[in-house]
mmCIF file of C-alpha atoms in Angstrom:
data_model
loop_
_atom_site.group_PDB
_atom_site.id
_atom_site.type_symbol
_atom_site.label_atom_id
_atom_site.label_comp_id
_atom_site.label_asym_id
_atom_site.label_seq_id
_atom_site.Cartn_x
_atom_site.Cartn_y
_atom_site.Cartn_z
ATOM 1 C CA SER A 20 -9.651 -31.674 -28.515
ATOM 2 C CA GLN A 21 -10.060 -29.882 -25.218
ATOM 3 C CA LYS A 22 -11.475 -26.419 -25.513
ATOM 4 C CA ILE A 23 -11.877 -23.748 -22.891
ATOM 5 C CA GLU A 24 -13.772 -20.499 -23.395
ATOM 6 C CA GLN A 25 -14.056 -17.299 -21.468
ATOM 7 C CA ASN A 26 -16.020 -14.231 -22.380
ATOM 8 C CA SER A 27 -13.681 -12.161 -24.500
ATOM 9 C CA GLU A 28 -15.672 -8.996 -23.910
ATOM 10 C CA ALA A 29 -14.502 -6.876 -21.012
ATOM 11 C CA LEU A 30 -16.705 -6.797 -17.951
ATOM 12 C CA ASN A 31 -17.350 -3.328 -16.547
ATOM 13 C CA ILE A 32 -18.947 -3.009 -13.123
ATOM 14 C CA GLN A 33 -19.382 -0.429 -10.399
ATOM 15 C CA GLU A 34 -17.349 -0.561 -7.227
ATOM 16 C CA GLY A 35 -19.084 -2.528 -4.489
ATOM 17 C CA LYS A 36 -20.964 -4.796 -6.878
ATOM 18 C CA THR A 37 -20.310 -8.489 -7.405
ATOM 19 C CA ALA A 38 -18.369 -9.432 -10.521
ATOM 20 C CA THR A 39 -19.128 -12.803 -12.079
ATOM 21 C CA LEU A 40 -16.867 -14.310 -14.715
ATOM 22 C CA THR A 41 -17.624 -17.446 -16.679
ATOM 23 C CA CYS A 42 -15.435 -20.289 -17.895
ATOM 24 C CA ASN A 43 -16.865 -23.003 -20.125
ATOM 25 C CA TYR A 44 -15.102 -26.086 -21.388
ATOM 26 C CA THR A 45 -15.854 -28.878 -23.833
ATOM 27 C CA ASN A 46 -14.603 -32.297 -24.839
ATOM 28 C CA TYR A 47 -13.113 -33.086 -21.495
ATOM 29 C CA SER A 48 -13.819 -33.699 -17.834
ATOM 30 C CA PRO A 49 -10.985 -32.028 -15.900
ATOM 31 C CA ALA A 50 -9.900 -33.281 -12.513
ATOM 32 C CA TYR A 51 -9.518 -29.672 -11.387
ATOM 33 C CA LEU A 52 -9.876 -26.123 -12.578
ATOM 34 C CA GLN A 53 -7.892 -23.045 -11.583
ATOM 35 C CA TRP A 54 -8.270 -19.288 -11.740
ATOM 36 C CA TYR A 55 -5.407 -16.851 -12.188
ATOM 37 C CA ARG A 56 -5.177 -13.087 -12.153
ATOM 38 C CA GLN A 57 -3.012 -11.216 -14.643
ATOM 39 C CA ASP A 58 -2.167 -7.532 -14.516
ATOM 40 C CA PRO A 59 -0.980 -5.763 -17.681
ATOM 41 C CA GLY A 60 2.581 -6.706 -18.610
ATOM 42 C CA ARG A 61 2.936 -9.133 -15.723
ATOM 43 C CA GLY A 62 2.791 -12.880 -15.227
ATOM 44 C CA PRO A 63 -0.400 -14.613 -14.084
ATOM 45 C CA VAL A 64 -0.827 -15.164 -10.360
ATOM 46 C CA PHE A 65 -2.661 -18.189 -8.956
ATOM 47 C CA LEU A 66 -5.878 -17.439 -7.062
ATOM 48 C CA LEU A 67 -7.962 -20.552 -6.498
ATOM 49 C CA LEU A 68 -8.138 -24.231 -7.413
ATOM 50 C CA ILE A 69 -11.301 -26.292 -7.308
ATOM 51 C CA ARG A 70 -11.481 -30.034 -7.788
ATOM 52 C CA GLU A 71 -14.152 -31.930 -9.715
ATOM 53 C CA ASN A 72 -15.760 -33.247 -6.537
ATOM 54 C CA GLU A 73 -16.027 -29.759 -5.009
ATOM 55 C CA LYS A 74 -18.979 -27.540 -5.769
ATOM 56 C CA GLU A 75 -17.640 -24.331 -4.321
ATOM 57 C CA LYS A 76 -14.428 -22.793 -2.997
ATOM 58 C CA ARG A 77 -13.995 -19.482 -1.181
ATOM 59 C CA LYS A 78 -11.056 -17.256 -0.374
ATOM 60 C CA GLU A 79 -11.802 -13.904 1.223
ATOM 61 C CA ARG A 80 -13.945 -12.006 -1.337
ATOM 62 C CA LEU A 81 -13.448 -14.652 -4.020
ATOM 63 C CA LYS A 82 -15.738 -17.578 -4.736
ATOM 64 C CA VAL A 83 -15.438 -20.237 -7.403
ATOM 65 C CA THR A 84 -18.077 -22.773 -8.386
ATOM 66 C CA PHE A 85 -17.595 -25.822 -10.541
ATOM 67 C CA ASP A 86 -20.504 -27.500 -12.313
ATOM 68 C CA THR A 87 -19.265 -30.635 -14.057
ATOM 69 C CA THR A 88 -22.688 -31.268 -15.589
ATOM 70 C CA LEU A 89 -22.812 -27.881 -17.270
ATOM 71 C CA LYS A 90 -19.024 -27.986 -17.831
ATOM 72 C CA GLN A 91 -18.768 -24.536 -16.377
ATOM 73 C CA SER A 92 -16.994 -22.634 -13.636
ATOM 74 C CA LEU A 93 -18.108 -19.287 -12.273
ATOM 75 C CA PHE A 94 -15.700 -16.899 -10.566
ATOM 76 C CA HIS A 95 -17.198 -14.286 -8.267
ATOM 77 C CA ILE A 96 -15.614 -11.241 -6.670
ATOM 78 C CA THR A 97 -17.877 -9.732 -4.041
ATOM 79 C CA ALA A 98 -17.686 -6.089 -2.923
ATOM 80 C CA SER A 99 -15.474 -5.382 -5.919
ATOM 81 C CA GLN A 100 -12.841 -2.652 -5.752
ATOM 82 C CA PRO A 101 -10.959 -0.751 -8.468
ATOM 83 C CA ALA A 102 -7.861 -2.735 -7.410
ATOM 84 C CA ASP A 103 -9.626 -5.876 -8.632
ATOM 85 C CA SER A 104 -9.370 -4.569 -12.201
ATOM 86 C CA ALA A 105 -7.295 -7.106 -14.130
ATOM 87 C CA THR A 106 -7.591 -9.990 -16.553
ATOM 88 C CA TYR A 107 -8.738 -13.256 -15.048
ATOM 89 C CA LEU A 108 -7.684 -16.542 -16.611
ATOM 90 C CA CYS A 109 -9.349 -19.890 -16.226
ATOM 91 C CA ALA A 110 -7.181 -23.010 -16.586
ATOM 92 C CA LEU A 111 -7.937 -26.679 -16.524
ATOM 93 C CA ASP A 112 -5.672 -29.642 -16.207
ATOM 94 C CA HIS A 113 -4.568 -31.360 -19.343
ATOM 95 C CA ALA A 114 -5.873 -34.821 -20.092
ATOM 96 C CA GLY A 115 -4.226 -37.385 -17.893
ATOM 97 C CA ASN A 116 -3.548 -35.013 -15.012
ATOM 98 C CA THR A 117 0.054 -34.518 -16.132
ATOM 99 C CA GLY A 118 0.434 -31.191 -14.406
ATOM 100 C CA LYS A 119 0.081 -29.301 -17.660
ATOM 101 C CA LEU A 120 -2.626 -26.671 -17.876
ATOM 102 C CA ILE A 121 -4.767 -25.367 -20.703
ATOM 103 C CA PHE A 122 -5.636 -21.699 -20.328
ATOM 104 C CA GLY A 123 -8.611 -19.737 -21.516
ATOM 105 C CA GLN A 124 -7.986 -16.427 -23.227
ATOM 106 C CA GLY A 125 -9.065 -14.495 -20.159
ATOM 107 C CA THR A 126 -11.730 -11.940 -19.312
ATOM 108 C CA THR A 127 -10.777 -8.386 -18.470
ATOM 109 C CA LEU A 128 -12.581 -6.886 -15.491
ATOM 110 C CA GLN A 129 -12.804 -3.138 -15.017
ATOM 111 C CA VAL A 130 -14.176 -1.917 -11.697
ATOM 112 C CA LYS A 131 -15.175 1.730 -11.752
ATOM 113 C CA PRO A 132 -15.147 3.868 -8.616
ATOM 114 C CA ASP B 27 13.733 -11.530 -4.450
ATOM 115 C CA ALA B 28 11.419 -12.917 -7.106
ATOM 116 C CA ASP B 29 10.970 -16.689 -7.105
ATOM 117 C CA VAL B 30 10.891 -16.954 -10.909
ATOM 118 C CA THR B 31 13.042 -14.578 -12.920
ATOM 119 C CA GLN B 32 13.314 -14.077 -16.656
ATOM 120 C CA THR B 33 15.980 -12.356 -18.707
ATOM 121 C CA PRO B 34 15.851 -10.228 -20.701
ATOM 122 C CA ARG B 35 12.607 -8.441 -19.880
ATOM 123 C CA ASN B 36 12.440 -6.805 -23.289
ATOM 124 C CA ARG B 37 14.175 -7.722 -26.515
ATOM 125 C CA ILE B 38 14.027 -6.362 -30.030
ATOM 126 C CA THR B 39 15.685 -8.449 -32.690
ATOM 127 C CA LYS B 40 15.732 -8.876 -36.427
ATOM 128 C CA THR B 41 14.395 -11.645 -38.603
ATOM 129 C CA GLY B 42 16.837 -14.541 -38.846
ATOM 130 C CA LYS B 43 18.686 -13.832 -35.619
ATOM 131 C CA ARG B 44 19.151 -16.475 -32.953
ATOM 132 C CA ILE B 45 18.075 -15.434 -29.495
ATOM 133 C CA MET B 46 17.807 -17.066 -26.098
ATOM 134 C CA LEU B 47 15.400 -16.308 -23.302
ATOM 135 C CA GLU B 48 16.440 -17.452 -19.863
ATOM 136 C CA CYS B 49 14.450 -18.495 -16.826
ATOM 137 C CA SER B 50 15.670 -19.163 -13.299
ATOM 138 C CA GLN B 51 13.727 -20.211 -10.226
ATOM 139 C CA THR B 52 14.443 -20.437 -6.524
ATOM 140 C CA LYS B 53 11.287 -22.337 -5.619
ATOM 141 C CA GLY B 54 12.975 -25.734 -5.867
ATOM 142 C CA HIS B 55 10.323 -26.987 -8.276
ATOM 143 C CA ASP B 56 11.013 -29.841 -10.647
ATOM 144 C CA ARG B 57 8.554 -28.776 -13.349
ATOM 145 C CA MET B 58 9.161 -25.837 -15.638
ATOM 146 C CA TYR B 59 7.227 -24.473 -18.606
ATOM 147 C CA TRP B 60 7.527 -21.963 -21.424
ATOM 148 C CA TYR B 61 4.426 -20.197 -22.752
ATOM 149 C CA ARG B 62 3.779 -17.479 -25.254
ATOM 150 C CA GLN B 63 0.889 -15.060 -24.971
ATOM 151 C CA ASP B 64 -0.684 -13.248 -27.882
ATOM 152 C CA PRO B 65 -3.617 -10.833 -27.684
ATOM 153 C CA GLY B 66 -6.900 -12.732 -27.774
ATOM 154 C CA LEU B 67 -5.220 -16.151 -27.788
ATOM 155 C CA GLY B 68 -4.318 -16.621 -24.176
ATOM 156 C CA LEU B 69 -1.334 -18.602 -22.988
ATOM 157 C CA ARG B 70 -0.061 -21.373 -25.248
ATOM 158 C CA LEU B 71 2.428 -23.984 -24.129
ATOM 159 C CA ILE B 72 5.675 -24.155 -26.108
ATOM 160 C CA TYR B 73 7.760 -26.669 -24.146
ATOM 161 C CA TYR B 74 7.738 -28.185 -20.704
ATOM 162 C CA SER B 75 10.175 -30.125 -18.551
ATOM 163 C CA PHE B 76 9.280 -32.291 -15.590
ATOM 164 C CA ASP B 77 12.888 -32.802 -14.549
ATOM 165 C CA VAL B 78 16.367 -32.137 -15.896
ATOM 166 C CA LYS B 79 16.301 -35.169 -18.183
ATOM 167 C CA ASP B 80 12.694 -34.843 -19.280
ATOM 168 C CA ILE B 81 11.782 -32.304 -21.977
ATOM 169 C CA ASN B 82 8.575 -32.347 -23.971
ATOM 170 C CA LYS B 83 7.001 -30.374 -26.767
ATOM 171 C CA GLY B 84 3.888 -28.366 -26.117
ATOM 172 C CA GLU B 85 1.238 -27.345 -28.602
ATOM 173 C CA ILE B 86 3.353 -24.787 -30.496
ATOM 174 C CA SER B 87 6.978 -25.976 -30.390
ATOM 175 C CA ASP B 88 7.866 -25.419 -34.062
ATOM 176 C CA GLY B 89 10.616 -22.816 -34.407
ATOM 177 C CA TYR B 90 11.654 -23.117 -30.759
ATOM 178 C CA SER B 91 14.076 -25.244 -28.757
ATOM 179 C CA VAL B 92 14.806 -25.495 -25.053
ATOM 180 C CA SER B 93 17.561 -26.491 -22.680
ATOM 181 C CA ARG B 94 17.197 -27.530 -19.037
ATOM 182 C CA GLN B 95 20.635 -26.758 -17.672
ATOM 183 C CA ALA B 96 19.753 -27.514 -14.062
ATOM 184 C CA GLN B 97 16.704 -27.929 -11.888
ATOM 185 C CA ALA B 98 16.595 -24.168 -11.505
ATOM 186 C CA LYS B 99 17.261 -23.111 -15.110
ATOM 187 C CA PHE B 100 15.243 -23.526 -18.282
ATOM 188 C CA SER B 101 16.122 -21.638 -21.461
ATOM 189 C CA LEU B 102 14.091 -21.053 -24.598
ATOM 190 C CA SER B 103 15.822 -20.456 -27.937
ATOM 191 C CA LEU B 104 14.560 -19.144 -31.222
ATOM 192 C CA GLU B 105 17.026 -20.487 -33.766
ATOM 193 C CA SER B 106 15.993 -18.109 -36.527
ATOM 194 C CA ALA B 107 13.512 -15.539 -35.318
ATOM 195 C CA ILE B 108 10.582 -14.537 -37.513
ATOM 196 C CA PRO B 109 8.087 -11.671 -37.065
ATOM 197 C CA ASN B 110 5.187 -13.909 -36.037
ATOM 198 C CA GLN B 111 7.206 -14.932 -32.978
ATOM 199 C CA THR B 112 6.650 -11.431 -31.661
ATOM 200 C CA ALA B 113 4.832 -12.065 -28.371
ATOM 201 C CA LEU B 114 5.014 -12.004 -24.609
ATOM 202 C CA TYR B 115 6.871 -15.067 -23.287
ATOM 203 C CA PHE B 116 6.386 -16.501 -19.825
ATOM 204 C CA CYS B 117 8.257 -19.092 -17.859
ATOM 205 C CA ALA B 118 6.432 -20.958 -15.101
ATOM 206 C CA THR B 119 7.204 -23.603 -12.492
ATOM 207 C CA SER B 120 5.187 -26.085 -10.496
ATOM 208 C CA ASP B 121 5.650 -28.961 -8.115
ATOM 209 C CA PRO B 122 3.796 -32.237 -8.662
ATOM 210 C CA ASN B 123 0.725 -32.340 -6.468
ATOM 211 C CA PRO B 124 -1.835 -35.123 -6.698
ATOM 212 C CA ARG B 125 -4.507 -32.610 -5.759
ATOM 213 C CA GLY B 126 -3.512 -30.383 -8.662
ATOM 214 C CA ASP B 127 -0.408 -28.455 -9.679
ATOM 215 C CA THR B 128 -0.502 -24.694 -9.414
ATOM 216 C CA GLN B 129 1.897 -22.752 -11.561
ATOM 217 C CA TYR B 130 4.119 -19.841 -10.603
ATOM 218 C CA PHE B 131 4.960 -17.449 -13.387
ATOM 219 C CA GLY B 132 7.878 -15.190 -14.105
ATOM 220 C CA PRO B 133 7.424 -11.528 -15.053
ATOM 221 C CA GLY B 134 7.617 -12.234 -18.776
ATOM 222 C CA THR B 135 9.825 -11.269 -21.696
ATOM 223 C CA ARG B 136 8.434 -9.001 -24.366
ATOM 224 C CA LEU B 137 9.997 -10.044 -27.656
ATOM 225 C CA THR B 138 9.720 -8.065 -30.873
ATOM 226 C CA VAL B 139 11.020 -9.514 -34.123
ATOM 227 C CA LEU B 140 11.406 -6.951 -36.882
#
């Protein structure tokens, strides 16, 4: 079955540094992969989507890469700020591109001033 | 106003009680979803509906039922609540997009079953 893994350990970095979060998946080749941000007690918010034929996507300080050979996506936040502290969820499309998503368990990022 | 709303936001109930969680959306999306989130387990899909007449089970539907009353409304029921259904519940919507659906989430309902 499809499996998606994110680093369960929290990532602690200093303000101004680049945060890099990892999402690995197995047993599937998704048509696209998404990243969401979730703040405590709130619903996830969509950030970026990258398709299988795209290597990289950028949005302001955010960058996502998608390596279908390694079955991995990297999510980067450059010039990180304390306001970037949150849990970041990776999601990939369910088999058959039905619109359903499978979510990773998320990685919590803490940016210290 | 929020595009996806959930009621109630918090609920404490007792084992064996029937409860309903409600979700409404103003985004005009056809697709709606119910997830539960537990610490360390991420979001897991309970049920989903791609239109008013189309309802499907997700990976953890046992103990739950749903009703799609209209395009904008999708309710989740726990017929006889049990303590391991204590979790954070989210409703989400999306519109079919051949380039990939993105989902829009409600604020969540924190449910505690004693």
